[in-house]
Amino acid sequence: MTLPITLPVTHPTGIYNVIVGANLIANVREMANIQGALALVTDSNVGLLYASQIDGADCIITVPAGEKYKTLPTVASIYDQLLVNGFDRKGTIVALGGGVIGDMAGFAAASYMRGLDFVQCPTSLLAMVDASVGGKTGVDLPQGKNLVGAFKQPTAVLVDITTLRTLPPAELVSGMAEIVKHGLMTNPDLLMRLESSQWSMDSTPWSDWQALVADAIRVKRDVVQEDPFEHGRRALLNLGHTFGHAIEQVSGYTVRHGEGVAMGLVAAANLSASLEYCDPALQTRIESILTHLNLPTRVPAHLPPDALYAAMGSDKKKAAGKLRFILMRGVGDLFIVNDVEKTAVLRTLERVRMNG
Ligand SMILES: NC(=O)c1ccc[n+]([C@@H]2O[C@H](COP(=O)([O-])OP(=O)(O)OC[C@H]3O[C@@H](n4cnc5c(N)ncnc54)[C@H](O)[C@@H]3O)[C@@H](O)[C@H]2O)c1
Ligand SMILES: [Zn+2]
């Protein structure tokens, strides 16, 4: 197994390391230099697989798996268990799981007794390359996703790529969509690597996975370092997400986040080309990469454009009441448009519909 790759991340109040390697989580206390009491927060799937491997956890808090539990009542149950176990501000919360656990445990760490230290151990590909870096934490409300949250920087992020072995294949594929997004943002080489090999847990060497994950994290790291509170460039990380979130929501969350993002990337390219910002060939290229990775490219026919458009209005990624989209001039050349006409969006939704 190759040596860990360390990526330092600077933020407004300090610096932390993202360490990408193999077999890291068992030694989380030592690797993340945790001195006081350690509360491990995990979900029912990941806890069963990995909680017993963690050395030196003073308490293990297991919450039910799934986005539908990324709620304030679940956070309240985490506070309860921290109190029962006598945690104060000298303790550390370690999040072990996918993006749901990272977001929720991070929010608990930001708010319990006005904040205690927080370490991320992401175990899904999506959480590794996206959710665990950048300090955004939060929960969903019945009215929508991620409507309550806080910026809470971790003190360390341990990305143990060997945990991907147990990740359900559909979740692995879903995480690849965010890597495509990161490639489109700033790194054409990532895109070339994605399309030139077969990515599988069985046949791809660990060193290739490690390099892919580390390079995808670098894209996110560079953007969040430059714009930690999303006043500008960080919004580019939402490429494909205005469409993607609407698709997820209207499908009743039967479409996974990464699948929605994949369709959203195609739609963003289609919209960009229809407004003459980019060559239509960009959409074709994106579709071919996504297809190669077993990701969907077309919006299911049973999700009507009108309903999707309405759902976009409830997404919080809008500025001053107008729909905001991240559009592309080409790979590595993204920009924000705040006032795209409804008709243009509806036309794109028709064009990227299955059998459309
Ligand atoms: N904070 C951010 O900047 C940010 C960025 C992107 C996404 N997110 C959030 O991340 C969440 C999605 O994350 P996700 O896709 O990781 O979802 P998730 O946390 O629900 O994980 C997906 C599924 O995989 C399981 N799982 C995770 N790791 C596993 C492993 N190694 N082995 C076996 N099973 C495993 C989980 O139990 C779950 O069932 C969303 O809530 C989204 O809003 C946050
Ligand atoms: Zn995403």
CSV table of C-alpha atoms and ligand atoms in Angstrom, one decimal:
chain,number,residue,atom,x,y,z
A,1,MET,CA,0.0,0.0,0.0
A,2,THR,CA,1.3,3.5,-0.8
A,3,LEU,CA,2.2,6.2,1.7
A,4,PRO,CA,-0.5,8.6,2.8
A,5,ILE,CA,-0.8,11.9,0.9
A,6,THR,CA,-1.2,15.0,3.1
A,7,LEU,CA,-3.1,18.0,1.8
A,8,PRO,CA,-3.0,21.0,4.2
A,9,VAL,CA,-6.1,23.2,4.1
A,10,THR,CA,-5.9,26.8,5.4
A,11,HIS,CA,-9.1,28.5,6.7
A,12,PRO,CA,-9.8,31.9,8.3
A,13,THR,CA,-8.9,30.6,11.8
A,14,GLY,CA,-6.2,28.1,11.1
A,15,ILE,CA,-5.0,25.1,9.2
A,16,TYR,CA,-5.8,21.4,9.1
A,17,ASN,CA,-4.6,18.4,7.2
A,18,VAL,CA,-6.5,16.1,5.0
A,19,ILE,CA,-4.7,12.8,5.0
A,20,VAL,CA,-5.5,10.4,2.1
A,21,GLY,CA,-4.3,6.8,2.6
A,22,ALA,CA,-5.1,3.3,3.7
A,23,ASN,CA,-6.0,1.8,7.1
A,24,LEU,CA,-6.0,5.2,8.8
A,25,ILE,CA,-9.2,5.1,10.9
A,26,ALA,CA,-8.2,2.6,13.4
A,27,ASN,CA,-5.5,5.0,14.7
A,28,VAL,CA,-7.7,8.1,14.6
A,29,ARG,CA,-6.8,9.3,18.1
A,30,GLU,CA,-3.1,9.3,17.3
A,31,MET,CA,-3.4,10.4,13.7
A,32,ALA,CA,-5.6,13.4,14.5
A,33,ASN,CA,-3.8,14.1,17.7
A,34,ILE,CA,-6.9,13.9,19.9
A,35,GLN,CA,-6.1,14.5,23.6
A,36,GLY,CA,-9.4,14.5,25.5
A,37,ALA,CA,-12.5,12.4,25.4
A,38,LEU,CA,-13.5,11.1,22.0
A,39,ALA,CA,-17.1,10.6,20.8
A,40,LEU,CA,-17.5,8.6,17.7
A,41,VAL,CA,-20.6,9.5,15.7
A,42,THR,CA,-21.5,7.0,13.0
A,43,ASP,CA,-24.6,5.5,11.2
A,44,SER,CA,-26.1,2.1,11.5
A,45,ASN,CA,-24.4,0.7,8.4
A,46,VAL,CA,-20.9,2.1,8.9
A,47,GLY,CA,-20.9,1.6,12.6
A,48,LEU,CA,-21.5,-2.1,12.2
A,49,LEU,CA,-18.6,-2.4,9.8
A,50,TYR,CA,-16.0,-0.1,11.4
A,51,ALA,CA,-16.8,1.2,14.9
A,52,SER,CA,-15.1,-1.7,16.6
A,53,GLN,CA,-11.9,-1.0,14.8
A,54,ILE,CA,-11.6,2.5,16.3
A,55,ASP,CA,-9.0,2.7,19.0
A,56,GLY,CA,-9.8,4.7,22.1
A,57,ALA,CA,-13.4,5.9,21.5
A,58,ASP,CA,-15.0,6.9,24.9
A,59,CYS,CA,-18.5,6.7,23.5
A,60,ILE,CA,-20.0,5.5,20.2
A,61,ILE,CA,-23.1,7.3,19.1
A,62,THR,CA,-24.9,5.4,16.3
A,63,VAL,CA,-27.8,7.1,14.4
A,64,PRO,CA,-30.0,5.5,11.7
A,65,ALA,CA,-28.5,5.6,8.2
A,66,GLY,CA,-29.9,7.8,5.5
A,67,GLU,CA,-30.6,11.4,4.4
A,68,LYS,CA,-34.1,11.2,6.0
A,69,TYR,CA,-32.4,11.2,9.4
A,70,LYS,CA,-30.2,14.3,8.7
A,71,THR,CA,-32.6,16.3,10.9
A,72,LEU,CA,-32.7,18.4,14.1
A,73,PRO,CA,-34.2,15.5,16.1
A,74,THR,CA,-31.2,13.3,15.3
A,75,VAL,CA,-28.9,16.1,16.3
A,76,ALA,CA,-30.8,16.4,19.6
A,77,SER,CA,-30.3,12.7,20.1
A,78,ILE,CA,-26.5,13.2,19.6
A,79,TYR,CA,-26.6,16.1,22.2
A,80,ASP,CA,-28.4,13.7,24.7
A,81,GLN,CA,-25.7,11.1,24.4
A,82,LEU,CA,-22.9,13.6,24.7
A,83,LEU,CA,-24.5,14.8,27.9
A,84,VAL,CA,-25.1,11.3,29.3
A,85,ASN,CA,-21.4,10.6,28.7
A,86,GLY,CA,-20.3,13.8,30.4
A,87,PHE,CA,-18.8,15.5,27.3
A,88,ASP,CA,-17.7,19.1,27.7
A,89,ARG,CA,-15.9,21.5,25.4
A,90,LYS,CA,-12.6,19.7,25.8
A,91,GLY,CA,-14.0,16.6,24.0
A,92,THR,CA,-13.7,15.8,20.3
A,93,ILE,CA,-16.4,14.5,18.0
A,94,VAL,CA,-15.2,12.1,15.3
A,95,ALA,CA,-17.6,11.7,12.3
A,96,LEU,CA,-17.3,8.2,10.8
A,97,GLY,CA,-19.5,7.8,7.7
A,98,GLY,CA,-20.8,9.4,4.6
A,99,GLY,CA,-21.8,13.0,4.0
A,100,VAL,CA,-24.9,12.7,6.1
A,101,ILE,CA,-22.9,11.8,9.2
A,102,GLY,CA,-20.2,14.4,8.4
A,103,ASP,CA,-22.8,17.2,8.0
A,104,MET,CA,-24.8,16.2,11.1
A,105,ALA,CA,-21.9,15.4,13.5
A,106,GLY,CA,-20.2,18.6,12.3
A,107,PHE,CA,-23.3,20.6,13.2
A,108,ALA,CA,-23.5,18.9,16.6
A,109,ALA,CA,-19.7,19.8,17.1
A,110,ALA,CA,-20.4,23.4,16.1
A,111,SER,CA,-23.3,23.8,18.5
A,112,TYR,CA,-22.9,21.5,21.5
A,113,MET,CA,-21.8,23.8,24.4
A,114,ARG,CA,-20.9,26.4,21.7
A,115,GLY,CA,-18.5,24.1,20.0
A,116,LEU,CA,-16.0,21.3,20.5
A,117,ASP,CA,-13.3,19.9,18.3
A,118,PHE,CA,-14.3,17.9,15.2
A,119,VAL,CA,-12.5,15.3,13.1
A,120,GLN,CA,-13.9,13.9,9.8
A,121,CYS,CA,-13.4,10.3,8.7
A,122,PRO,CA,-15.4,10.1,5.5
A,123,THR,CA,-16.3,6.6,4.3
A,124,SER,CA,-18.3,7.3,1.1
A,125,LEU,CA,-16.6,8.5,-2.1
A,126,LEU,CA,-18.8,11.6,-2.1
A,127,ALA,CA,-17.9,12.5,1.4
A,128,MET,CA,-14.2,12.0,0.7
A,129,VAL,CA,-14.0,14.2,-2.3
A,130,ASP,CA,-16.6,16.8,-1.4
A,131,ALA,CA,-18.6,16.9,1.9
A,132,SER,CA,-15.7,16.4,4.4
A,133,VAL,CA,-13.6,19.3,3.2
A,134,GLY,CA,-14.6,23.0,3.5
A,135,GLY,CA,-16.3,23.3,6.8
A,136,LYS,CA,-20.0,23.3,5.8
A,137,THR,CA,-22.2,21.4,8.2
A,138,GLY,CA,-25.9,21.2,8.7
A,139,VAL,CA,-29.2,19.4,8.6
A,140,ASP,CA,-32.3,19.3,6.5
A,141,LEU,CA,-35.7,20.8,7.5
A,142,PRO,CA,-39.0,19.4,6.2
A,143,GLN,CA,-39.0,22.4,3.9
A,144,GLY,CA,-35.8,21.5,2.2
A,145,LYS,CA,-32.2,20.3,2.3
A,146,ASN,CA,-29.4,21.9,4.3
A,147,LEU,CA,-31.6,24.8,5.5
A,148,VAL,CA,-29.9,24.9,9.0
A,149,GLY,CA,-26.2,24.7,9.5
A,150,ALA,CA,-22.9,26.3,10.5
A,151,PHE,CA,-19.4,26.6,9.2
A,152,LYS,CA,-17.3,24.3,11.4
A,153,GLN,CA,-13.8,23.6,10.4
A,154,PRO,CA,-12.5,20.1,11.3
A,155,THR,CA,-9.1,19.8,13.1
A,156,ALA,CA,-8.2,16.9,10.8
A,157,VAL,CA,-9.8,14.8,7.9
A,158,LEU,CA,-8.7,11.2,7.6
A,159,VAL,CA,-9.7,9.8,4.2
A,160,ASP,CA,-9.2,6.0,4.5
A,161,ILE,CA,-9.8,4.8,1.0
A,162,THR,CA,-9.9,1.2,2.1
A,163,THR,CA,-13.3,1.8,3.6
A,164,LEU,CA,-14.6,2.2,0.0
A,165,ARG,CA,-14.3,-1.6,-0.3
A,166,THR,CA,-17.6,-2.0,1.5
A,167,LEU,CA,-19.4,1.0,0.0
A,168,PRO,CA,-22.4,-0.2,-2.1
A,169,PRO,CA,-21.5,0.0,-5.8
A,170,ALA,CA,-24.3,2.4,-6.6
A,171,GLU,CA,-22.9,4.8,-3.9
A,172,LEU,CA,-19.4,4.5,-5.4
A,173,VAL,CA,-20.7,5.4,-8.8
A,174,SER,CA,-22.7,8.3,-7.4
A,175,GLY,CA,-19.6,9.7,-5.8
A,176,MET,CA,-17.8,9.6,-9.2
A,177,ALA,CA,-20.3,12.4,-10.4
A,178,GLU,CA,-18.7,14.9,-8.0
A,179,ILE,CA,-15.2,13.9,-9.3
A,180,VAL,CA,-16.5,14.6,-12.9
A,181,LYS,CA,-17.7,18.0,-11.5
A,182,HIS,CA,-14.4,18.8,-10.0
A,183,GLY,CA,-12.6,17.9,-13.3
A,184,LEU,CA,-15.0,20.2,-15.2
A,185,MET,CA,-14.2,23.0,-12.7
A,186,THR,CA,-10.5,23.1,-12.9
A,187,ASN,CA,-8.8,19.8,-13.8
A,188,PRO,CA,-9.0,18.4,-17.3
A,189,ASP,CA,-6.5,15.7,-16.4
A,190,LEU,CA,-9.0,14.3,-13.9
A,191,LEU,CA,-11.5,13.9,-16.7
A,192,MET,CA,-9.0,12.2,-18.9
A,193,ARG,CA,-8.1,9.7,-16.1
A,194,LEU,CA,-11.8,9.0,-15.5
A,195,GLU,CA,-12.5,8.2,-19.1
A,196,SER,CA,-9.3,6.3,-19.9
A,197,SER,CA,-9.6,3.5,-17.3
A,198,GLN,CA,-12.2,1.2,-15.8
A,199,TRP,CA,-12.7,2.3,-12.2
A,200,SER,CA,-13.5,-0.7,-9.9
A,201,MET,CA,-12.8,-1.8,-6.4
A,202,ASP,CA,-11.6,-5.1,-7.6
A,203,SER,CA,-9.2,-4.2,-10.4
A,204,THR,CA,-8.1,-0.6,-10.0
A,205,PRO,CA,-4.8,-0.4,-8.0
A,206,TRP,CA,-5.2,1.4,-4.7
A,207,SER,CA,-2.5,3.9,-5.7
A,208,ASP,CA,-4.8,5.0,-8.6
A,209,TRP,CA,-7.8,5.4,-6.3
A,210,GLN,CA,-5.6,7.3,-3.8
A,211,ALA,CA,-4.3,9.7,-6.5
A,212,LEU,CA,-7.8,10.2,-8.0
A,213,VAL,CA,-9.4,11.0,-4.6
A,214,ALA,CA,-6.5,13.2,-3.5
A,215,ASP,CA,-6.6,15.2,-6.8
A,216,ALA,CA,-10.4,15.6,-6.6
A,217,ILE,CA,-10.0,16.9,-3.0
A,218,ARG,CA,-7.3,19.4,-4.2
A,219,VAL,CA,-9.9,21.0,-6.5
A,220,LYS,CA,-12.3,21.5,-3.6
A,221,ARG,CA,-9.5,22.5,-1.2
A,222,ASP,CA,-8.3,25.2,-3.6
A,223,VAL,CA,-11.7,26.7,-4.1
A,224,VAL,CA,-12.7,26.7,-0.4
A,225,GLN,CA,-9.4,28.2,0.7
A,226,GLU,CA,-10.0,31.1,-1.7
A,227,ASP,CA,-13.6,31.6,-0.7
A,228,PRO,CA,-14.3,30.0,2.7
A,229,PHE,CA,-17.8,31.5,3.2
A,230,GLU,CA,-19.1,31.2,-0.4
A,231,HIS,CA,-19.1,34.9,-1.3
A,232,GLY,CA,-18.0,34.1,-4.8
A,233,ARG,CA,-16.0,31.4,-6.5
A,234,ARG,CA,-17.0,28.7,-4.1
A,235,ALA,CA,-20.5,28.8,-5.6
A,236,LEU,CA,-19.0,27.1,-8.7
A,237,LEU,CA,-19.0,23.9,-6.7
A,238,ASN,CA,-22.7,23.9,-7.3
A,239,LEU,CA,-22.2,23.1,-11.0
A,240,GLY,CA,-25.1,20.8,-12.0
A,241,HIS,CA,-26.6,21.1,-8.5
A,242,THR,CA,-29.6,23.5,-9.2
A,243,PHE,CA,-30.8,20.9,-11.7
A,244,GLY,CA,-29.6,18.0,-9.6
A,245,HIS,CA,-31.3,19.0,-6.3
A,246,ALA,CA,-34.6,19.5,-8.2
A,247,ILE,CA,-34.3,16.1,-9.8
A,248,GLU,CA,-33.6,14.5,-6.4
A,249,GLN,CA,-36.5,16.3,-4.8
A,250,VAL,CA,-39.1,15.7,-7.5
A,251,SER,CA,-38.1,12.0,-7.7
A,252,GLY,CA,-38.9,11.8,-3.9
A,253,TYR,CA,-35.2,11.0,-3.4
A,254,THR,CA,-35.3,7.8,-5.4
A,255,VAL,CA,-32.6,9.5,-7.5
A,256,ARG,CA,-29.3,9.6,-5.6
A,257,HIS,CA,-27.5,12.8,-5.1
A,258,GLY,CA,-24.6,11.9,-7.4
A,259,GLU,CA,-27.1,10.6,-10.0
A,260,GLY,CA,-29.0,13.9,-9.9
A,261,VAL,CA,-25.7,15.8,-10.2
A,262,ALA,CA,-24.7,13.7,-13.2
A,263,MET,CA,-28.0,14.6,-15.0
A,264,GLY,CA,-27.5,18.2,-13.8
A,265,LEU,CA,-24.1,18.4,-15.4
A,266,VAL,CA,-25.6,17.4,-18.7
A,267,ALA,CA,-28.4,19.9,-18.3
A,268,ALA,CA,-25.9,22.7,-17.3
A,269,ALA,CA,-23.9,21.9,-20.5
A,270,ASN,CA,-27.1,21.9,-22.5
A,271,LEU,CA,-28.2,25.2,-21.1
A,272,SER,CA,-24.7,26.7,-21.6
A,273,ALA,CA,-24.7,25.6,-25.2
A,274,SER,CA,-28.3,26.8,-25.9
A,275,LEU,CA,-27.3,30.3,-24.6
A,276,GLU,CA,-24.3,30.1,-26.8
A,277,TYR,CA,-21.7,30.1,-24.1
A,278,CYS,CA,-20.1,26.8,-25.1
A,279,ASP,CA,-19.8,24.3,-28.0
A,280,PRO,CA,-22.6,21.7,-27.9
A,281,ALA,CA,-19.7,19.1,-28.1
A,282,LEU,CA,-19.1,19.8,-24.4
A,283,GLN,CA,-22.4,18.1,-23.5
A,284,THR,CA,-21.5,15.1,-25.7
A,285,ARG,CA,-18.2,14.8,-24.0
A,286,ILE,CA,-19.7,15.0,-20.5
A,287,GLU,CA,-22.4,12.4,-21.4
A,288,SER,CA,-19.7,10.0,-22.7
A,289,ILE,CA,-17.7,10.3,-19.5
A,290,LEU,CA,-20.8,9.8,-17.3
A,291,THR,CA,-21.9,6.8,-19.4
A,292,HIS,CA,-18.4,5.3,-19.1
A,293,LEU,CA,-18.7,5.6,-15.3
A,294,ASN,CA,-22.2,4.0,-15.3
A,295,LEU,CA,-23.9,7.3,-14.4
A,296,PRO,CA,-27.2,8.4,-15.8
A,297,THR,CA,-27.2,11.3,-18.3
A,298,ARG,CA,-30.9,11.8,-18.9
A,299,VAL,CA,-33.7,12.9,-16.6
A,300,PRO,CA,-36.4,10.2,-16.1
A,301,ALA,CA,-39.4,10.9,-18.3
A,302,HIS,CA,-41.8,10.7,-15.3
A,303,LEU,CA,-40.3,13.9,-13.8
A,304,PRO,CA,-42.1,16.8,-15.5
A,305,PRO,CA,-40.1,19.9,-16.5
A,306,ASP,CA,-42.7,22.2,-14.8
A,307,ALA,CA,-42.3,20.4,-11.5
A,308,LEU,CA,-38.6,20.4,-11.8
A,309,TYR,CA,-38.6,24.2,-12.5
A,310,ALA,CA,-40.9,24.8,-9.5
A,311,ALA,CA,-38.5,22.7,-7.3
A,312,MET,CA,-35.6,24.9,-8.4
A,313,GLY,CA,-37.4,27.9,-7.1
A,314,SER,CA,-37.4,26.4,-3.6
A,315,ASP,CA,-33.7,25.5,-3.8
A,316,LYS,CA,-31.7,28.0,-1.7
A,317,LYS,CA,-29.2,28.6,-4.4
A,318,LYS,CA,-30.9,31.6,-5.8
A,319,ALA,CA,-29.9,35.2,-5.6
A,320,ALA,CA,-32.6,38.0,-5.1
A,321,GLY,CA,-35.5,35.8,-6.2
A,322,LYS,CA,-33.9,34.9,-9.5
A,323,LEU,CA,-32.7,31.5,-10.5
A,324,ARG,CA,-29.0,31.1,-10.4
A,325,PHE,CA,-27.1,28.7,-12.6
A,326,ILE,CA,-23.5,27.8,-12.9
A,327,LEU,CA,-22.7,27.7,-16.6
A,328,MET,CA,-19.7,26.7,-18.7
A,329,ARG,CA,-17.7,28.2,-21.4
A,330,GLY,CA,-15.6,25.1,-21.5
A,331,VAL,CA,-13.6,22.8,-19.1
A,332,GLY,CA,-12.1,24.9,-16.4
A,333,ASP,CA,-14.1,28.0,-17.4
A,334,LEU,CA,-17.2,28.2,-15.3
A,335,PHE,CA,-19.2,31.3,-14.3
A,336,ILE,CA,-22.4,32.3,-12.5
A,337,VAL,CA,-25.5,33.6,-14.2
A,338,ASN,CA,-28.2,35.0,-11.9
A,339,ASP,CA,-31.1,35.6,-14.3
A,340,VAL,CA,-31.6,32.8,-16.7
A,341,GLU,CA,-35.0,33.0,-18.5
A,342,LYS,CA,-37.6,30.4,-17.4
A,343,THR,CA,-38.2,29.4,-21.1
A,344,ALA,CA,-34.5,28.5,-21.6
A,345,VAL,CA,-34.5,26.3,-18.5
A,346,LEU,CA,-37.7,24.6,-19.5
A,347,ARG,CA,-36.4,23.9,-23.1
A,348,THR,CA,-33.2,22.4,-21.6
A,349,LEU,CA,-35.3,20.2,-19.3
A,350,GLU,CA,-37.2,19.0,-22.3
A,351,ARG,CA,-34.1,18.3,-24.3
A,352,VAL,CA,-32.3,16.3,-21.5
A,353,ARG,CA,-35.4,14.2,-20.7
A,354,MET,CA,-35.2,10.5,-21.4
A,355,ASN,CA,-36.6,9.6,-24.8
A,356,GLY,CA,-36.8,13.4,-25.4
B,1,LIG,N1,-20.9,19.7,3.7
B,1,LIG,C1,-20.7,19.7,2.4
B,1,LIG,O1,-19.9,20.5,1.8
B,1,LIG,C2,-21.4,18.7,1.5
B,1,LIG,C3,-21.0,18.5,0.2
B,1,LIG,C4,-21.7,17.6,-0.6
B,1,LIG,C5,-22.6,16.8,0.0
B,1,LIG,N2,-23.0,17.0,1.3
B,1,LIG,C6,-24.0,16.1,1.9
B,1,LIG,O2,-23.6,14.8,1.9
B,1,LIG,C7,-24.8,14.0,2.0
B,1,LIG,C8,-24.6,12.8,1.0
B,1,LIG,O3,-23.5,12.0,1.4
B,1,LIG,P1,-23.3,10.5,1.0
B,1,LIG,O4,-23.6,10.3,-0.4
B,1,LIG,O5,-22.1,10.1,1.6
B,1,LIG,O6,-24.6,9.9,1.8
B,1,LIG,P2,-24.7,9.0,3.1
B,1,LIG,O7,-24.0,9.5,4.2
B,1,LIG,O8,-26.2,8.7,3.3
B,1,LIG,O9,-24.0,7.6,2.7
B,1,LIG,C9,-24.6,6.8,1.6
B,1,LIG,C10,-24.9,5.4,2.1
B,1,LIG,O10,-23.7,4.7,2.1
B,1,LIG,C11,-23.5,4.1,3.4
B,1,LIG,N3,-22.0,4.0,3.6
B,1,LIG,C12,-21.2,5.1,3.7
B,1,LIG,N4,-19.9,4.7,3.7
B,1,LIG,C13,-19.9,3.3,3.7
B,1,LIG,C14,-18.9,2.3,3.6
B,1,LIG,N5,-17.6,2.6,3.6
B,1,LIG,N6,-19.3,1.0,3.6
B,1,LIG,C15,-20.6,0.7,3.6
B,1,LIG,N7,-21.6,1.6,3.6
B,1,LIG,C16,-21.3,2.9,3.6
B,1,LIG,C17,-24.2,4.9,4.4
B,1,LIG,O11,-24.6,4.2,5.5
B,1,LIG,C18,-25.4,5.3,3.5
B,1,LIG,O12,-26.4,4.3,3.6
B,1,LIG,C19,-26.0,14.8,1.7
B,1,LIG,O13,-26.7,15.0,2.9
B,1,LIG,C20,-25.3,16.1,1.2
B,1,LIG,O14,-26.1,17.3,1.5
B,1,LIG,C21,-22.4,17.9,2.1
B,2,ZN,ZN,-22.9,17.4,-4.5
